[in-house]
Amino acid sequence: MFNAVPLMTIPFILYNMSMLGLMGGGGLPSLENDVIVLSMISGAMWSMSLGDLFIVVALAVLFFEILKATRSDGSLTNHMLSMLVFIAFLVEFLLVQDAATQVFFILMTIALIDVIGGFAVSIRTAGRDVSIGL
């Protein structure tokens, strides 16, 4: 049952929590706020903003979603739920003012790649499972 739940709900929920001001600090965090700042050996300062962190989390989740698509158990349910997550991203992007950002658009695109990639991997895997005996 848990395998059918799309992992792309994690970045979706995290973004909405930050948009609603539920991610600590009390106020509405900006996607440009730095969450990690490191001094590099070269002397340069490297920083990662909250929006960048959401994208990194979504890319890591996409990797695990593609791995899940290679298994045959419960994949149809996962594909349907992944499509619903993408639709939720799309509806929120179009209707919610705070979701009309580049970060949210990239997250929505990653969700679309999850849907298309999941179907492609499943179809490719199913094609290998079919054998016609002569």
mmCIF file of N, CA, C and O in Angstrom, residues 33-127:
data_model
loop_
_atom_site.group_PDB
_atom_site.id
_atom_site.type_symbol
_atom_site.label_atom_id
_atom_site.label_comp_id
_atom_site.label_asym_id
_atom_site.label_seq_id
_atom_site.Cartn_x
_atom_site.Cartn_y
_atom_site.Cartn_z
ATOM 1 N N ASN A 33 15.674 32.743 0.786
ATOM 2 C CA ASN A 33 16.428 32.675 2.043
ATOM 3 C C ASN A 33 17.431 31.534 1.976
ATOM 4 O O ASN A 33 17.089 30.409 1.600
ATOM 5 N N ASP A 34 18.666 31.826 2.347
ATOM 6 C CA ASP A 34 19.706 30.796 2.348
ATOM 7 C C ASP A 34 19.494 29.840 3.508
ATOM 8 O O ASP A 34 19.262 30.262 4.649
ATOM 9 N N VAL A 35 19.568 28.548 3.217
ATOM 10 C CA VAL A 35 19.482 27.541 4.270
ATOM 11 C C VAL A 35 20.845 26.907 4.519
ATOM 12 O O VAL A 35 21.091 26.378 5.595
ATOM 13 N N ILE A 36 21.727 26.951 3.513
ATOM 14 C CA ILE A 36 23.082 26.426 3.645
ATOM 15 C C ILE A 36 24.045 27.435 3.038
ATOM 16 O O ILE A 36 23.846 27.892 1.916
ATOM 17 N N VAL A 37 25.074 27.793 3.794
ATOM 18 C CA VAL A 37 26.131 28.666 3.286
ATOM 19 C C VAL A 37 27.458 28.023 3.677
ATOM 20 O O VAL A 37 27.706 27.770 4.859
ATOM 21 N N LEU A 38 28.286 27.741 2.678
ATOM 22 C CA LEU A 38 29.570 27.097 2.916
ATOM 23 C C LEU A 38 30.692 27.914 2.289
ATOM 24 O O LEU A 38 30.537 28.461 1.203
ATOM 25 N N SER A 39 31.804 27.944 2.995
ATOM 26 C CA SER A 39 33.005 28.566 2.450
ATOM 27 C C SER A 39 33.795 27.479 1.740
ATOM 28 O O SER A 39 34.180 26.477 2.336
ATOM 29 N N MET A 40 34.027 27.683 0.449
ATOM 30 C CA MET A 40 34.727 26.688 -0.361
ATOM 31 C C MET A 40 36.237 26.850 -0.191
ATOM 32 O O MET A 40 36.719 27.887 0.270
ATOM 33 N N ILE A 41 36.978 25.825 -0.577
ATOM 34 C CA ILE A 41 38.437 25.868 -0.489
ATOM 35 C C ILE A 41 38.987 26.991 -1.349
ATOM 36 O O ILE A 41 39.980 27.627 -1.015
ATOM 37 N N SER A 42 38.312 27.277 -2.453
ATOM 38 C CA SER A 42 38.762 28.334 -3.358
ATOM 39 C C SER A 42 38.562 29.722 -2.756
ATOM 40 O O SER A 42 39.046 30.700 -3.299
ATOM 41 N N GLY A 43 37.833 29.804 -1.661
ATOM 42 C CA GLY A 43 37.557 31.091 -1.044
ATOM 43 C C GLY A 43 36.181 31.627 -1.384
ATOM 44 O O GLY A 43 35.720 32.602 -0.802
ATOM 45 N N ALA A 44 35.541 31.010 -2.355
ATOM 46 C CA ALA A 44 34.188 31.440 -2.742
ATOM 47 C C ALA A 44 33.180 30.978 -1.697
ATOM 48 O O ALA A 44 33.401 29.997 -0.993
ATOM 49 N N MET A 45 32.095 31.716 -1.607
ATOM 50 C CA MET A 45 31.001 31.342 -0.711
ATOM 51 C C MET A 45 29.910 30.683 -1.550
ATOM 52 O O MET A 45 29.458 31.260 -2.543
ATOM 53 N N TRP A 46 29.524 29.471 -1.167
ATOM 54 C CA TRP A 46 28.459 28.746 -1.854
ATOM 55 C C TRP A 46 27.239 28.721 -0.953
ATOM 56 O O TRP A 46 27.348 28.431 0.240
ATOM 57 N N SER A 47 26.097 29.051 -1.525
ATOM 58 C CA SER A 47 24.874 29.051 -0.725
ATOM 59 C C SER A 47 23.762 28.325 -1.471
ATOM 60 O O SER A 47 23.738 28.292 -2.696
ATOM 61 N N MET A 48 22.868 27.738 -0.688
ATOM 62 C CA MET A 48 21.699 27.074 -1.243
ATOM 63 C C MET A 48 20.467 27.686 -0.601
ATOM 64 O O MET A 48 20.354 27.721 0.626
ATOM 65 N N SER A 49 19.567 28.181 -1.444
ATOM 66 C CA SER A 49 18.350 28.802 -0.928
ATOM 67 C C SER A 49 17.302 27.727 -0.649
ATOM 68 O O SER A 49 17.449 26.567 -1.035
ATOM 69 N N LEU A 50 16.230 28.119 -0.002
ATOM 70 C CA LEU A 50 15.141 27.203 0.310
ATOM 71 C C LEU A 50 14.531 26.638 -0.974
ATOM 72 O O LEU A 50 14.255 25.438 -1.066
ATOM 73 N N GLY A 51 14.352 27.473 -1.979
ATOM 74 C CA GLY A 51 13.820 27.003 -3.259
ATOM 75 C C GLY A 51 14.733 25.985 -3.924
ATOM 76 O O GLY A 51 14.271 24.987 -4.473
ATOM 77 N N ASP A 52 16.041 26.243 -3.873
ATOM 78 C CA ASP A 52 17.009 25.296 -4.433
ATOM 79 C C ASP A 52 16.942 23.959 -3.697
ATOM 80 O O ASP A 52 17.029 22.895 -4.314
ATOM 81 N N LEU A 53 16.769 24.019 -2.386
ATOM 82 C CA LEU A 53 16.673 22.800 -1.592
ATOM 83 C C LEU A 53 15.436 21.993 -1.975
ATOM 84 O O LEU A 53 15.487 20.767 -2.071
ATOM 85 N N PHE A 54 14.319 22.668 -2.227
ATOM 86 C CA PHE A 54 13.107 21.976 -2.676
ATOM 87 C C PHE A 54 13.358 21.246 -3.995
ATOM 88 O O PHE A 54 12.901 20.117 -4.187
ATOM 89 N N ILE A 55 14.081 21.888 -4.900
ATOM 90 C CA ILE A 55 14.365 21.268 -6.199
ATOM 91 C C ILE A 55 15.273 20.052 -6.020
ATOM 92 O O ILE A 55 15.052 19.008 -6.646
ATOM 93 N N VAL A 56 16.285 20.152 -5.164
ATOM 94 C CA VAL A 56 17.177 19.018 -4.910
ATOM 95 C C VAL A 56 16.399 17.852 -4.304
ATOM 96 O O VAL A 56 16.572 16.693 -4.714
ATOM 97 N N VAL A 57 15.506 18.138 -3.356
ATOM 98 C CA VAL A 57 14.679 17.091 -2.753
ATOM 99 C C VAL A 57 13.801 16.446 -3.822
ATOM 100 O O VAL A 57 13.677 15.213 -3.881
ATOM 101 N N ALA A 58 13.205 17.258 -4.689
ATOM 102 C CA ALA A 58 12.332 16.722 -5.740
ATOM 103 C C ALA A 58 13.115 15.850 -6.722
ATOM 104 O O ALA A 58 12.607 14.819 -7.177
ATOM 105 N N LEU A 59 14.345 16.222 -7.045
ATOM 106 C CA LEU A 59 15.156 15.403 -7.954
ATOM 107 C C LEU A 59 15.536 14.078 -7.301
ATOM 108 O O LEU A 59 15.538 13.029 -7.972
ATOM 109 N N ALA A 60 15.842 14.089 -6.017
ATOM 110 C CA ALA A 60 16.132 12.846 -5.301
ATOM 111 C C ALA A 60 14.887 11.955 -5.264
ATOM 112 O O ALA A 60 14.975 10.740 -5.483
ATOM 113 N N VAL A 61 13.732 12.563 -5.030
ATOM 114 C CA VAL A 61 12.473 11.821 -5.020
ATOM 115 C C VAL A 61 12.191 11.235 -6.399
ATOM 116 O O VAL A 61 11.730 10.095 -6.523
ATOM 117 N N LEU A 62 12.474 12.007 -7.456
ATOM 118 C CA LEU A 62 12.265 11.519 -8.825
ATOM 119 C C LEU A 62 13.093 10.267 -9.080
ATOM 120 O O LEU A 62 12.611 9.307 -9.703
ATOM 121 N N PHE A 63 14.315 10.234 -8.589
ATOM 122 C CA PHE A 63 15.163 9.057 -8.745
ATOM 123 C C PHE A 63 14.498 7.829 -8.132
ATOM 124 O O PHE A 63 14.413 6.768 -8.765
ATOM 125 N N PHE A 64 13.981 7.973 -6.916
ATOM 126 C CA PHE A 64 13.346 6.836 -6.253
ATOM 127 C C PHE A 64 12.018 6.459 -6.926
ATOM 128 O O PHE A 64 11.642 5.285 -6.957
ATOM 129 N N GLU A 65 11.326 7.432 -7.477
ATOM 130 C CA GLU A 65 10.092 7.135 -8.211
ATOM 131 C C GLU A 65 10.378 6.318 -9.469
ATOM 132 O O GLU A 65 9.634 5.392 -9.796
ATOM 133 N N ILE A 66 11.442 6.648 -10.169
ATOM 134 C CA ILE A 66 11.808 5.881 -11.356
ATOM 135 C C ILE A 66 12.208 4.458 -10.969
ATOM 136 O O ILE A 66 11.851 3.493 -11.645
ATOM 137 N N LEU A 67 12.907 4.318 -9.840
ATOM 138 C CA LEU A 67 13.241 2.976 -9.361
ATOM 139 C C LEU A 67 11.981 2.199 -9.009
ATOM 140 O O LEU A 67 11.881 1.002 -9.288
ATOM 141 N N LYS A 68 11.000 2.870 -8.380
ATOM 142 C CA LYS A 68 9.749 2.202 -8.043
ATOM 143 C C LYS A 68 9.001 1.762 -9.294
ATOM 144 O O LYS A 68 8.297 0.754 -9.274
ATOM 145 N N ALA A 69 9.132 2.499 -10.381
ATOM 146 C CA ALA A 69 8.416 2.171 -11.618
ATOM 147 C C ALA A 69 8.927 0.880 -12.243
ATOM 148 O O ALA A 69 8.213 0.263 -13.031
ATOM 149 N N THR A 70 10.127 0.450 -11.889
ATOM 150 C CA THR A 70 10.669 -0.771 -12.464
ATOM 151 C C THR A 70 10.062 -2.016 -11.840
ATOM 152 O O THR A 70 10.196 -3.102 -12.399
ATOM 153 N N ARG A 71 9.413 -1.873 -10.707
ATOM 154 C CA ARG A 71 8.738 -3.021 -10.083
ATOM 155 C C ARG A 71 7.328 -3.145 -10.646
ATOM 156 O O ARG A 71 6.714 -2.160 -11.034
ATOM 157 N N SER A 72 6.827 -4.358 -10.655
ATOM 158 C CA SER A 72 5.516 -4.574 -11.257
ATOM 159 C C SER A 72 4.366 -4.523 -10.254
ATOM 160 O O SER A 72 3.222 -4.405 -10.651
ATOM 161 N N ASP A 73 4.633 -4.616 -8.967
ATOM 162 C CA ASP A 73 3.552 -4.669 -7.990
ATOM 163 C C ASP A 73 3.002 -3.276 -7.677
ATOM 164 O O ASP A 73 3.724 -2.396 -7.260
ATOM 165 N N GLY A 74 1.711 -3.080 -7.913
ATOM 166 C CA GLY A 74 1.041 -1.826 -7.576
ATOM 167 C C GLY A 74 1.416 -0.642 -8.435
ATOM 168 O O GLY A 74 1.197 0.496 -8.053
ATOM 169 N N SER A 75 1.994 -0.895 -9.604
ATOM 170 C CA SER A 75 2.468 0.226 -10.406
ATOM 171 C C SER A 75 1.327 1.029 -11.030
ATOM 172 O O SER A 75 1.455 2.232 -11.202
ATOM 173 N N LEU A 76 0.217 0.373 -11.357
ATOM 174 C CA LEU A 76 -0.900 1.104 -11.949
ATOM 175 C C LEU A 76 -1.473 2.119 -10.964
ATOM 176 O O LEU A 76 -1.736 3.267 -11.329
ATOM 177 N N THR A 77 -1.617 1.707 -9.716
ATOM 178 C CA THR A 77 -2.102 2.630 -8.682
ATOM 179 C C THR A 77 -1.131 3.787 -8.500
ATOM 180 O O THR A 77 -1.545 4.938 -8.395
ATOM 181 N N ASN A 78 0.155 3.475 -8.495
ATOM 182 C CA ASN A 78 1.168 4.521 -8.349
ATOM 183 C C ASN A 78 1.100 5.498 -9.513
ATOM 184 O O ASN A 78 1.203 6.707 -9.320
ATOM 185 N N HIS A 79 0.921 5.007 -10.733
ATOM 186 C CA HIS A 79 0.837 5.892 -11.904
ATOM 187 C C HIS A 79 -0.377 6.803 -11.818
ATOM 188 O O HIS A 79 -0.288 7.999 -12.131
ATOM 189 N N MET A 80 -1.506 6.249 -11.400
ATOM 190 C CA MET A 80 -2.716 7.070 -11.282
ATOM 191 C C MET A 80 -2.546 8.146 -10.214
ATOM 192 O O MET A 80 -2.909 9.303 -10.420
ATOM 193 N N LEU A 81 -1.967 7.774 -9.078
ATOM 194 C CA LEU A 81 -1.763 8.750 -8.008
ATOM 195 C C LEU A 81 -0.710 9.789 -8.396
ATOM 196 O O LEU A 81 -0.836 10.964 -8.039
ATOM 197 N N SER A 82 0.317 9.368 -9.137
ATOM 198 C CA SER A 82 1.322 10.322 -9.623
ATOM 199 C C SER A 82 0.694 11.334 -10.574
ATOM 200 O O SER A 82 1.036 12.520 -10.543
ATOM 201 N N MET A 83 -0.227 10.871 -11.393
ATOM 202 C CA MET A 83 -0.943 11.776 -12.294
ATOM 203 C C MET A 83 -1.782 12.767 -11.483
ATOM 204 O O MET A 83 -1.825 13.962 -11.809
ATOM 205 N N LEU A 84 -2.414 12.303 -10.419
ATOM 206 C CA LEU A 84 -3.193 13.206 -9.557
ATOM 207 C C LEU A 84 -2.296 14.238 -8.878
ATOM 208 O O LEU A 84 -2.688 15.402 -8.730
ATOM 209 N N VAL A 85 -1.087 13.829 -8.477
ATOM 210 C CA VAL A 85 -0.148 14.774 -7.871
ATOM 211 C C VAL A 85 0.251 15.834 -8.890
ATOM 212 O O VAL A 85 0.295 17.028 -8.585
ATOM 213 N N PHE A 86 0.525 15.420 -10.133
ATOM 214 C CA PHE A 86 0.853 16.391 -11.175
ATOM 215 C C PHE A 86 -0.313 17.347 -11.412
ATOM 216 O O PHE A 86 -0.109 18.553 -11.555
ATOM 217 N N ILE A 87 -1.528 16.825 -11.450
ATOM 218 C CA ILE A 87 -2.705 17.679 -11.648
ATOM 219 C C ILE A 87 -2.847 18.663 -10.498
ATOM 220 O O ILE A 87 -3.181 19.838 -10.706
ATOM 221 N N ALA A 88 -2.555 18.210 -9.267
ATOM 222 C CA ALA A 88 -2.601 19.118 -8.113
ATOM 223 C C ALA A 88 -1.565 20.229 -8.270
ATOM 224 O O ALA A 88 -1.845 21.401 -7.987
ATOM 225 N N PHE A 89 -0.350 19.868 -8.723
ATOM 226 C CA PHE A 89 0.679 20.879 -9.003
ATOM 227 C C PHE A 89 0.167 21.880 -10.035
ATOM 228 O O PHE A 89 0.282 23.097 -9.856
ATOM 229 N N LEU A 90 -0.401 21.377 -11.132
ATOM 230 C CA LEU A 90 -0.857 22.233 -12.217
ATOM 231 C C LEU A 90 -1.973 23.168 -11.772
ATOM 232 O O LEU A 90 -1.928 24.372 -12.040
ATOM 233 N N VAL A 91 -2.949 22.628 -11.056
ATOM 234 C CA VAL A 91 -4.071 23.453 -10.588
ATOM 235 C C VAL A 91 -3.572 24.526 -9.623
ATOM 236 O O VAL A 91 -3.954 25.698 -9.723
ATOM 237 N N GLU A 92 -2.683 24.133 -8.710
ATOM 238 C CA GLU A 92 -2.164 25.121 -7.764
ATOM 239 C C GLU A 92 -1.330 26.181 -8.477
ATOM 240 O O GLU A 92 -1.405 27.359 -8.143
ATOM 241 N N PHE A 93 -0.549 25.770 -9.460
ATOM 242 C CA PHE A 93 0.267 26.723 -10.214
ATOM 243 C C PHE A 93 -0.615 27.752 -10.918
ATOM 244 O O PHE A 93 -0.290 28.941 -10.956
ATOM 245 N N LEU A 94 -1.731 27.303 -11.465
ATOM 246 C CA LEU A 94 -2.614 28.193 -12.208
ATOM 247 C C LEU A 94 -3.504 29.053 -11.324
ATOM 248 O O LEU A 94 -3.862 30.166 -11.705
ATOM 249 N N LEU A 95 -3.852 28.568 -10.137
ATOM 250 C CA LEU A 95 -4.857 29.251 -9.326
ATOM 251 C C LEU A 95 -4.340 29.956 -8.074
ATOM 252 O O LEU A 95 -5.024 30.834 -7.553
ATOM 253 N N VAL A 96 -3.177 29.577 -7.580
ATOM 254 C CA VAL A 96 -2.667 30.155 -6.329
ATOM 255 C C VAL A 96 -1.538 31.125 -6.642
ATOM 256 O O VAL A 96 -0.551 30.758 -7.296
ATOM 257 N N GLN A 97 -1.687 32.341 -6.163
ATOM 258 C CA GLN A 97 -0.719 33.392 -6.495
ATOM 259 C C GLN A 97 0.684 33.075 -5.967
ATOM 260 O O GLN A 97 1.673 33.306 -6.665
ATOM 261 N N ASP A 98 0.795 32.544 -4.748
ATOM 262 C CA ASP A 98 2.107 32.237 -4.174
ATOM 263 C C ASP A 98 2.783 31.038 -4.838
ATOM 264 O O ASP A 98 3.962 30.789 -4.597
ATOM 265 N N ALA A 99 2.052 30.287 -5.631
ATOM 266 C CA ALA A 99 2.635 29.136 -6.329
ATOM 267 C C ALA A 99 3.126 29.496 -7.724
ATOM 268 O O ALA A 99 3.696 28.649 -8.404
ATOM 269 N N ALA A 100 2.934 30.695 -8.150
ATOM 270 C CA ALA A 100 3.373 31.119 -9.481
ATOM 271 C C ALA A 100 4.823 31.584 -9.426
ATOM 272 O O ALA A 100 5.146 32.744 -9.675
ATOM 273 N N THR A 101 5.707 30.650 -9.075
ATOM 274 C CA THR A 101 7.140 30.946 -8.989
ATOM 275 C C THR A 101 7.906 29.983 -9.882
ATOM 276 O O THR A 101 7.378 28.947 -10.300
ATOM 277 N N GLN A 102 9.162 30.321 -10.161
ATOM 278 C CA GLN A 102 10.004 29.451 -10.960
ATOM 279 C C GLN A 102 10.245 28.128 -10.251
ATOM 280 O O GLN A 102 10.270 27.070 -10.885
ATOM 281 N N VAL A 103 10.429 28.185 -8.930
ATOM 282 C CA VAL A 103 10.681 26.964 -8.158
ATOM 283 C C VAL A 103 9.491 26.022 -8.265
ATOM 284 O O VAL A 103 9.647 24.820 -8.523
ATOM 285 N N PHE A 104 8.290 26.537 -8.093
ATOM 286 C CA PHE A 104 7.103 25.687 -8.163
ATOM 287 C C PHE A 104 6.926 25.139 -9.582
ATOM 288 O O PHE A 104 6.534 23.975 -9.753
ATOM 289 N N PHE A 105 7.230 25.948 -10.595
ATOM 290 C CA PHE A 105 7.134 25.474 -11.969
ATOM 291 C C PHE A 105 8.109 24.326 -12.215
ATOM 292 O O PHE A 105 7.771 23.335 -12.877
ATOM 293 N N ILE A 106 9.330 24.431 -11.692
ATOM 294 C CA ILE A 106 10.310 23.351 -11.853
ATOM 295 C C ILE A 106 9.834 22.107 -11.109
ATOM 296 O O ILE A 106 9.957 20.993 -11.626
ATOM 297 N N LEU A 107 9.268 22.272 -9.916
ATOM 298 C CA LEU A 107 8.722 21.132 -9.180
ATOM 299 C C LEU A 107 7.593 20.470 -9.976
ATOM 300 O O LEU A 107 7.494 19.242 -10.038
ATOM 301 N N MET A 108 6.743 21.285 -10.589
ATOM 302 C CA MET A 108 5.650 20.759 -11.402
ATOM 303 C C MET A 108 6.204 20.004 -12.618
ATOM 304 O O MET A 108 5.692 18.943 -12.989
ATOM 305 N N THR A 109 7.257 20.514 -13.221
ATOM 306 C CA THR A 109 7.881 19.846 -14.361
ATOM 307 C C THR A 109 8.490 18.510 -13.937
ATOM 308 O O THR A 109 8.392 17.512 -14.663
ATOM 309 N N ILE A 110 9.100 18.469 -12.763
ATOM 310 C CA ILE A 110 9.645 17.218 -12.242
ATOM 311 C C ILE A 110 8.516 16.214 -12.016
ATOM 312 O O ILE A 110 8.666 15.014 -12.302
ATOM 313 N N ALA A 111 7.365 16.692 -11.526
ATOM 314 C CA ALA A 111 6.210 15.800 -11.343
ATOM 315 C C ALA A 111 5.730 15.264 -12.689
ATOM 316 O O ALA A 111 5.348 14.091 -12.795
ATOM 317 N N LEU A 112 5.745 16.091 -13.729
ATOM 318 C CA LEU A 112 5.357 15.636 -15.065
ATOM 319 C C LEU A 112 6.337 14.591 -15.587
ATOM 320 O O LEU A 112 5.929 13.572 -16.159
ATOM 321 N N ILE A 113 7.626 14.815 -15.385
ATOM 322 C CA ILE A 113 8.639 13.845 -15.801
ATOM 323 C C ILE A 113 8.450 12.538 -15.047
ATOM 324 O O ILE A 113 8.625 11.447 -15.606
ATOM 325 N N ASP A 114 8.047 12.622 -13.772
ATOM 326 C CA ASP A 114 7.752 11.425 -12.980
ATOM 327 C C ASP A 114 6.620 10.632 -13.630
ATOM 328 O O ASP A 114 6.705 9.411 -13.768
ATOM 329 N N VAL A 115 5.567 11.311 -14.037
ATOM 330 C CA VAL A 115 4.418 10.633 -14.658
ATOM 331 C C VAL A 115 4.825 9.993 -15.984
ATOM 332 O O VAL A 115 4.603 8.797 -16.210
ATOM 333 N N ILE A 116 5.447 10.766 -16.849
ATOM 334 C CA ILE A 116 5.831 10.259 -18.172
ATOM 335 C C ILE A 116 6.886 9.166 -18.051
ATOM 336 O O ILE A 116 6.796 8.118 -18.700
ATOM 337 N N GLY A 117 7.876 9.393 -17.197
ATOM 338 C CA GLY A 117 8.934 8.397 -16.998
ATOM 339 C C GLY A 117 8.406 7.113 -16.394
ATOM 340 O O GLY A 117 8.826 6.012 -16.783
ATOM 341 N N GLY A 118 7.479 7.231 -15.444
ATOM 342 C CA GLY A 118 6.898 6.036 -14.838
ATOM 343 C C GLY A 118 6.148 5.193 -15.839
ATOM 344 O O GLY A 118 6.295 3.969 -15.885
ATOM 345 N N PHE A 119 5.343 5.857 -16.686
ATOM 346 C CA PHE A 119 4.631 5.120 -17.727
ATOM 347 C C PHE A 119 5.606 4.495 -18.729
ATOM 348 O O PHE A 119 5.441 3.346 -19.133
ATOM 349 N N ALA A 120 6.625 5.243 -19.131
ATOM 350 C CA ALA A 120 7.584 4.736 -20.118
ATOM 351 C C ALA A 120 8.339 3.527 -19.577
ATOM 352 O O ALA A 120 8.515 2.522 -20.291
ATOM 353 N N VAL A 121 8.790 3.601 -18.333
ATOM 354 C CA VAL A 121 9.526 2.483 -17.737
ATOM 355 C C VAL A 121 8.618 1.269 -17.594
ATOM 356 O O VAL A 121 9.015 0.144 -17.897
ATOM 357 N N SER A 122 7.379 1.492 -17.163
ATOM 358 C CA SER A 122 6.448 0.373 -16.996
ATOM 359 C C SER A 122 6.120 -0.293 -18.324
ATOM 360 O O SER A 122 6.059 -1.520 -18.413
ATOM 361 N N ILE A 123 5.911 0.503 -19.365
ATOM 362 C CA ILE A 123 5.605 -0.064 -20.685
ATOM 363 C C ILE A 123 6.807 -0.839 -21.219
ATOM 364 O O ILE A 123 6.666 -1.944 -21.754
ATOM 365 N N ARG A 124 7.975 -0.271 -21.029
ATOM 366 C CA ARG A 124 9.196 -0.942 -21.499
ATOM 367 C C ARG A 124 9.421 -2.256 -20.747
ATOM 368 O O ARG A 124 9.751 -3.266 -21.345
ATOM 369 N N THR A 125 9.208 -2.230 -19.447
ATOM 370 C CA THR A 125 9.370 -3.432 -18.622
ATOM 371 C C THR A 125 8.323 -4.476 -18.979
ATOM 372 O O THR A 125 8.630 -5.667 -19.063
ATOM 373 N N ALA A 126 7.073 -4.048 -19.200
ATOM 374 C CA ALA A 126 6.008 -4.984 -19.568
ATOM 375 C C ALA A 126 6.287 -5.614 -20.921
ATOM 376 O O ALA A 126 5.966 -6.785 -21.152
ATOM 377 N N GLY A 127 6.880 -4.867 -21.830
ATOM 378 C CA GLY A 127 7.204 -5.413 -23.141
ATOM 379 C C GLY A 127 8.231 -6.519 -23.054
ATOM 380 O O GLY A 127 8.217 -7.470 -23.851
#
